[in-house]
PDB file of C-alpha atoms in Angstrom:
ATOM      1  CA  UNK A   1     340.912 -18.583 -63.389  1.00  0.00           C
ATOM      2  CA  UNK A   2     338.137 -16.081 -62.546  1.00  0.00           C
ATOM      3  CA  UNK A   3     336.851 -16.159 -59.008  1.00  0.00           C
ATOM      4  CA  UNK A   4     333.156 -16.099 -58.781  1.00  0.00           C
ATOM      5  CA  UNK A   5     332.454 -14.590 -55.289  1.00  0.00           C
ATOM      6  CA  UNK A   6     328.993 -14.440 -53.661  1.00  0.00           C
ATOM      7  CA  UNK A   7     327.754 -12.360 -51.083  1.00  0.00           C
ATOM      8  CA  UNK A   8     324.828 -13.587 -48.527  1.00  0.00           C
ATOM      9  CA  UNK A   9     323.137 -10.948 -46.740  1.00  0.00           C
ATOM     10  CA  UNK A  10     319.621 -10.072 -45.260  1.00  0.00           C
ATOM     11  CA  UNK A  11     317.411  -8.043 -43.133  1.00  0.00           C
ATOM     12  CA  UNK A  12     314.021  -6.909 -42.115  1.00  0.00           C
ATOM     13  CA  UNK A  13     311.827  -5.456 -45.003  1.00  0.00           C
ATOM     14  CA  UNK A  14     309.514  -2.591 -44.779  1.00  0.00           C
ATOM     15  CA  UNK A  15     306.887  -4.738 -46.517  1.00  0.00           C
ATOM     16  CA  UNK A  16     307.068  -8.576 -47.461  1.00  0.00           C
ATOM     17  CA  UNK A  17     305.996  -7.831 -50.974  1.00  0.00           C
ATOM     18  CA  UNK A  18     308.892  -5.372 -51.781  1.00  0.00           C
ATOM     19  CA  UNK A  19     312.669  -5.565 -51.522  1.00  0.00           C
ATOM     20  CA  UNK A  20     313.160  -2.520 -49.394  1.00  0.00           C
ATOM     21  CA  UNK A  21     315.010  -2.780 -46.084  1.00  0.00           C
ATOM     22  CA  UNK A  22     313.491  -1.223 -43.026  1.00  0.00           C
ATOM     23  CA  UNK A  23     317.013  -0.321 -41.750  1.00  0.00           C
ATOM     24  CA  UNK A  24     320.042  -0.875 -43.886  1.00  0.00           C
ATOM     25  CA  UNK A  25     322.291  -0.181 -40.832  1.00  0.00           C
ATOM     26  CA  UNK A  26     320.816  -3.440 -39.317  1.00  0.00           C
ATOM     27  CA  UNK A  27     321.592  -5.741 -42.346  1.00  0.00           C
ATOM     28  CA  UNK A  28     323.070  -9.074 -41.448  1.00  0.00           C
ATOM     29  CA  UNK A  29     326.169  -9.839 -43.573  1.00  0.00           C
ATOM     30  CA  UNK A  30     326.384 -13.502 -43.563  1.00  0.00           C
ATOM     31  CA  UNK A  31     329.638 -13.638 -45.409  1.00  0.00           C
ATOM     32  CA  UNK A  32     331.249 -13.771 -48.812  1.00  0.00           C
ATOM     33  CA  UNK A  33     331.532 -17.344 -50.400  1.00  0.00           C
ATOM     34  CA  UNK A  34     333.987 -18.588 -53.248  1.00  0.00           C
ATOM     35  CA  UNK A  35     331.035 -20.314 -55.170  1.00  0.00           C
ATOM     36  CA  UNK A  36     327.365 -20.428 -55.488  1.00  0.00           C
ATOM     37  CA  UNK A  37     327.028 -23.788 -53.759  1.00  0.00           C
ATOM     38  CA  UNK A  38     328.471 -22.656 -50.539  1.00  0.00           C
ATOM     39  CA  UNK A  39     326.558 -19.242 -50.703  1.00  0.00           C
ATOM     40  CA  UNK A  40     323.336 -21.059 -51.344  1.00  0.00           C
ATOM     41  CA  UNK A  41     323.841 -23.419 -48.238  1.00  0.00           C
ATOM     42  CA  UNK A  42     324.444 -20.234 -46.133  1.00  0.00           C
ATOM     43  CA  UNK A  43     321.470 -18.494 -47.646  1.00  0.00           C
ATOM     44  CA  UNK A  44     319.309 -21.501 -46.953  1.00  0.00           C
ATOM     45  CA  UNK A  45     320.444 -21.842 -43.344  1.00  0.00           C
ATOM     46  CA  UNK A  46     319.689 -18.288 -42.594  1.00  0.00           C
ATOM     47  CA  UNK A  47     316.328 -18.288 -44.360  1.00  0.00           C
ATOM     48  CA  UNK A  48     315.215 -21.372 -42.554  1.00  0.00           C
ATOM     49  CA  UNK A  49     316.268 -19.794 -39.364  1.00  0.00           C
ATOM     50  CA  UNK A  50     314.142 -16.737 -39.847  1.00  0.00           C
ATOM     51  CA  UNK A  51     311.253 -18.524 -41.594  1.00  0.00           C
ATOM     52  CA  UNK A  52     308.747 -17.393 -38.790  1.00  0.00           C
ATOM     53  CA  UNK A  53     309.264 -13.729 -39.523  1.00  0.00           C
ATOM     54  CA  UNK A  54     307.579 -12.836 -42.893  1.00  0.00           C
ATOM     55  CA  UNK A  55     309.563  -9.594 -43.003  1.00  0.00           C
ATOM     56  CA  UNK A  56     312.995 -11.100 -42.972  1.00  0.00           C
ATOM     57  CA  UNK A  57     314.723 -11.977 -46.357  1.00  0.00           C
ATOM     58  CA  UNK A  58     318.129 -13.201 -47.288  1.00  0.00           C
ATOM     59  CA  UNK A  59     319.725 -12.668 -50.598  1.00  0.00           C
ATOM     60  CA  UNK A  60     322.678 -14.027 -52.728  1.00  0.00           C
ATOM     61  CA  UNK A  61     324.545 -11.122 -54.640  1.00  0.00           C
ATOM     62  CA  UNK A  62     326.692 -12.389 -57.458  1.00  0.00           C
ATOM     63  CA  UNK A  63     329.596 -10.103 -56.789  1.00  0.00           C
ATOM     64  CA  UNK A  64     331.475 -11.471 -59.890  1.00  0.00           C
ATOM     65  CA  UNK A  65     328.688 -10.008 -62.006  1.00  0.00           C
ATOM     66  CA  UNK A  66     329.385  -6.412 -60.713  1.00  0.00           C
ATOM     67  CA  UNK A  67     332.594  -6.210 -62.551  1.00  0.00           C
ATOM     68  CA  UNK A  68     333.335  -7.508 -66.008  1.00  0.00           C
ATOM     69  CA  UNK A  69     337.071  -8.418 -66.118  1.00  0.00           C
ATOM     70  CA  UNK A  70     337.215  -8.187 -69.890  1.00  0.00           C
ATOM     71  CA  UNK A  71     336.102  -4.417 -69.934  1.00  0.00           C
ATOM     72  CA  UNK A  72     338.932  -2.011 -69.323  1.00  0.00           C
ATOM     73  CA  UNK A  73     338.376  -0.214 -65.888  1.00  0.00           C
ATOM     74  CA  UNK A  74     337.808   3.518 -65.779  1.00  0.00           C
ATOM     75  CA  UNK A  75     340.499   5.825 -64.076  1.00  0.00           C
ATOM     76  CA  UNK A  76     338.358   6.113 -61.093  1.00  0.00           C
ATOM     77  CA  UNK A  77     337.943   2.444 -60.668  1.00  0.00           C
ATOM     78  CA  UNK A  78     341.793   1.955 -60.855  1.00  0.00           C
ATOM     79  CA  UNK A  79     342.213   4.394 -57.928  1.00  0.00           C
ATOM     80  CA  UNK A  80     339.844   2.320 -55.756  1.00  0.00           C
TER      81      UNK A  80
END
């Protein structure tokens, strides 16, 4: 069975109309979740907590989409 991990993270943006973080060293890593539903719940909680700051944004990254398990890995990936 394939695991479908999701990363929830956020931070302050330089401009609310762009997805560019003001300082990547200050990113808030909420956590890694085993399914979209639990990631969405965590995202929603953080987004609602920071709703008064227009520059704060939280995102859900679909970690399982970063690697296709059906495609053979490169030698460099195998070392990692």
